[in-house]
Amino acid sequence: MAITAVFLTLFVVPILVYGAQSALTGLQPPGDNPATFLFGVAVSKLGTALAFVGFWLLARNDLAGQLWTYVALWWLMFVLGEISQAIGPDYSWPEAIGGIISETIYLPLSGLILRWLLPALA
């Protein structure tokens, strides 16, 4: 259940953030087919949800009581990834900013989901 809830958070929040950003700035989704793009995003977010919950479960004894440190490390990793993509050729700074905003929302929410659904471990 935690994996499903985290997946939905990771998938829906960026859609809302990029949707708002698109309405304000005209940012367009990459590629020619939005359905293919969303399917790729869904696969990526499913992998992230599995890792986020799975690593937490595997390291629960070492991380007990350190949920926000765990979330902060994920956030830092994702933000640095956004910056590195923006430096590269096929990703813009507006896309990176949308990603950073999304990560700033969905990673703490995912941490709360862990706390709610796996309370003995958080």
Short mmCIF file of C-alpha atoms in Angstrom, two decimals:
data_model
loop_
_atom_site.label_atom_id
_atom_site.label_comp_id
_atom_site.label_asym_id
_atom_site.label_seq_id
_atom_site.Cartn_x
_atom_site.Cartn_y
_atom_site.Cartn_z
CA MET A 1 0.00 0.00 0.00
CA ALA A 2 2.88 2.39 0.76
CA ILE A 3 4.40 1.79 -2.68
CA THR A 4 1.07 2.56 -4.37
CA ALA A 5 0.52 5.73 -2.33
CA VAL A 6 4.08 6.96 -2.93
CA PHE A 7 3.79 6.15 -6.65
CA LEU A 8 0.57 8.15 -6.96
CA THR A 9 2.17 11.08 -5.15
CA LEU A 10 5.28 10.97 -7.34
CA PHE A 11 3.16 10.76 -10.51
CA VAL A 12 0.37 13.24 -9.78
CA VAL A 13 2.32 16.11 -8.17
CA PRO A 14 4.58 16.73 -11.20
CA ILE A 15 1.57 16.64 -13.52
CA LEU A 16 -0.06 19.37 -11.44
CA VAL A 17 3.14 21.43 -11.14
CA TYR A 18 4.07 21.16 -14.81
CA GLY A 19 0.44 21.77 -15.78
CA ALA A 20 0.41 25.01 -13.80
CA GLN A 21 3.83 25.95 -15.15
CA SER A 22 2.65 25.21 -18.69
CA ALA A 23 -0.42 27.41 -18.23
CA LEU A 24 1.77 30.26 -16.97
CA THR A 25 4.76 29.95 -19.28
CA GLY A 26 3.67 27.87 -22.28
CA LEU A 27 6.07 25.04 -21.39
CA GLN A 28 5.35 22.05 -23.66
CA PRO A 29 5.83 18.35 -22.84
CA PRO A 30 8.76 16.76 -24.66
CA GLY A 31 8.20 14.43 -27.58
CA ASP A 32 5.45 14.07 -30.12
CA ASN A 33 3.13 11.75 -28.21
CA PRO A 34 1.91 12.85 -24.74
CA ALA A 35 0.64 9.33 -23.93
CA THR A 36 4.06 7.81 -24.59
CA PHE A 37 5.69 10.53 -22.50
CA LEU A 38 3.29 9.91 -19.58
CA PHE A 39 3.83 6.16 -19.80
CA GLY A 40 7.59 6.72 -19.55
CA VAL A 41 7.07 9.01 -16.59
CA ALA A 42 4.85 6.40 -14.91
CA VAL A 43 7.51 3.69 -15.32
CA SER A 44 10.17 6.00 -13.90
CA LYS A 45 8.00 7.03 -10.95
CA LEU A 46 7.09 3.39 -10.21
CA GLY A 47 10.80 2.58 -10.02
CA THR A 48 11.37 5.56 -7.73
CA ALA A 49 8.45 4.55 -5.48
CA LEU A 50 9.79 0.99 -5.23
CA ALA A 51 13.25 2.31 -4.33
CA PHE A 52 12.00 4.97 -1.90
CA VAL A 53 9.88 2.52 0.09
CA GLY A 54 12.19 -0.46 -0.43
CA PHE A 55 15.35 1.27 0.75
CA TRP A 56 13.46 2.60 3.76
CA LEU A 57 12.31 -0.92 4.64
CA LEU A 58 15.76 -2.42 4.10
CA ALA A 59 17.47 0.20 6.27
CA ARG A 60 14.69 0.58 8.83
CA ASN A 61 16.87 -0.40 11.77
CA ASP A 62 19.58 2.07 10.84
CA LEU A 63 17.20 4.87 9.82
CA ALA A 64 14.63 4.62 12.61
CA GLY A 65 13.79 8.13 13.75
CA GLN A 66 15.64 9.71 10.82
CA LEU A 67 12.84 9.92 8.26
CA TRP A 68 13.44 13.60 7.43
CA THR A 69 17.15 13.02 6.89
CA TYR A 70 16.21 10.20 4.51
CA VAL A 71 13.78 12.49 2.65
CA ALA A 72 16.36 15.31 2.54
CA LEU A 73 18.96 13.02 0.97
CA TRP A 74 16.48 11.96 -1.73
CA TRP A 75 15.58 15.61 -2.32
CA LEU A 76 19.24 16.60 -2.66
CA MET A 77 19.88 13.75 -5.10
CA PHE A 78 16.89 14.71 -7.26
CA VAL A 79 17.67 18.45 -7.21
CA LEU A 80 21.25 17.81 -8.29
CA GLY A 81 19.86 15.58 -11.05
CA GLU A 82 17.60 18.39 -12.26
CA ILE A 83 20.50 20.85 -12.28
CA SER A 84 22.73 18.44 -14.19
CA GLN A 85 19.99 17.83 -16.77
CA ALA A 86 19.48 21.58 -17.22
CA ILE A 87 23.18 22.01 -17.90
CA GLY A 88 22.89 19.39 -20.67
CA PRO A 89 21.49 19.93 -24.15
CA ASP A 90 17.91 18.59 -24.17
CA TYR A 91 16.47 19.98 -20.94
CA SER A 92 15.61 23.56 -20.09
CA TRP A 93 15.93 25.53 -16.86
CA PRO A 94 12.13 25.99 -16.70
CA GLU A 95 11.78 22.20 -16.82
CA ALA A 96 14.40 21.86 -14.08
CA ILE A 97 12.64 24.44 -11.92
CA GLY A 98 9.36 22.56 -12.38
CA GLY A 99 11.15 19.38 -11.32
CA ILE A 100 12.66 21.01 -8.24
CA ILE A 101 9.28 22.41 -7.22
CA SER A 102 7.69 18.98 -7.73
CA GLU A 103 10.41 17.24 -5.70
CA THR A 104 10.09 19.80 -2.92
CA ILE A 105 6.41 18.83 -2.68
CA TYR A 106 6.33 15.11 -3.40
CA LEU A 107 9.32 13.89 -1.41
CA PRO A 108 8.10 15.28 1.95
CA LEU A 109 4.61 13.97 1.11
CA SER A 110 6.15 10.58 0.42
CA GLY A 111 7.90 10.78 3.79
CA LEU A 112 4.56 11.49 5.45
CA ILE A 113 3.10 8.49 3.65
CA LEU A 114 5.85 6.33 5.12
CA ARG A 115 5.11 7.76 8.55
CA TRP A 116 1.36 7.10 8.16
CA LEU A 117 1.51 3.67 6.58
CA LEU A 118 4.65 2.33 8.29
CA PRO A 119 4.49 4.17 11.63
CA ALA A 120 6.60 1.74 13.61
CA LEU A 121 9.47 2.36 11.22
CA ALA A 122 9.32 6.15 10.84
#
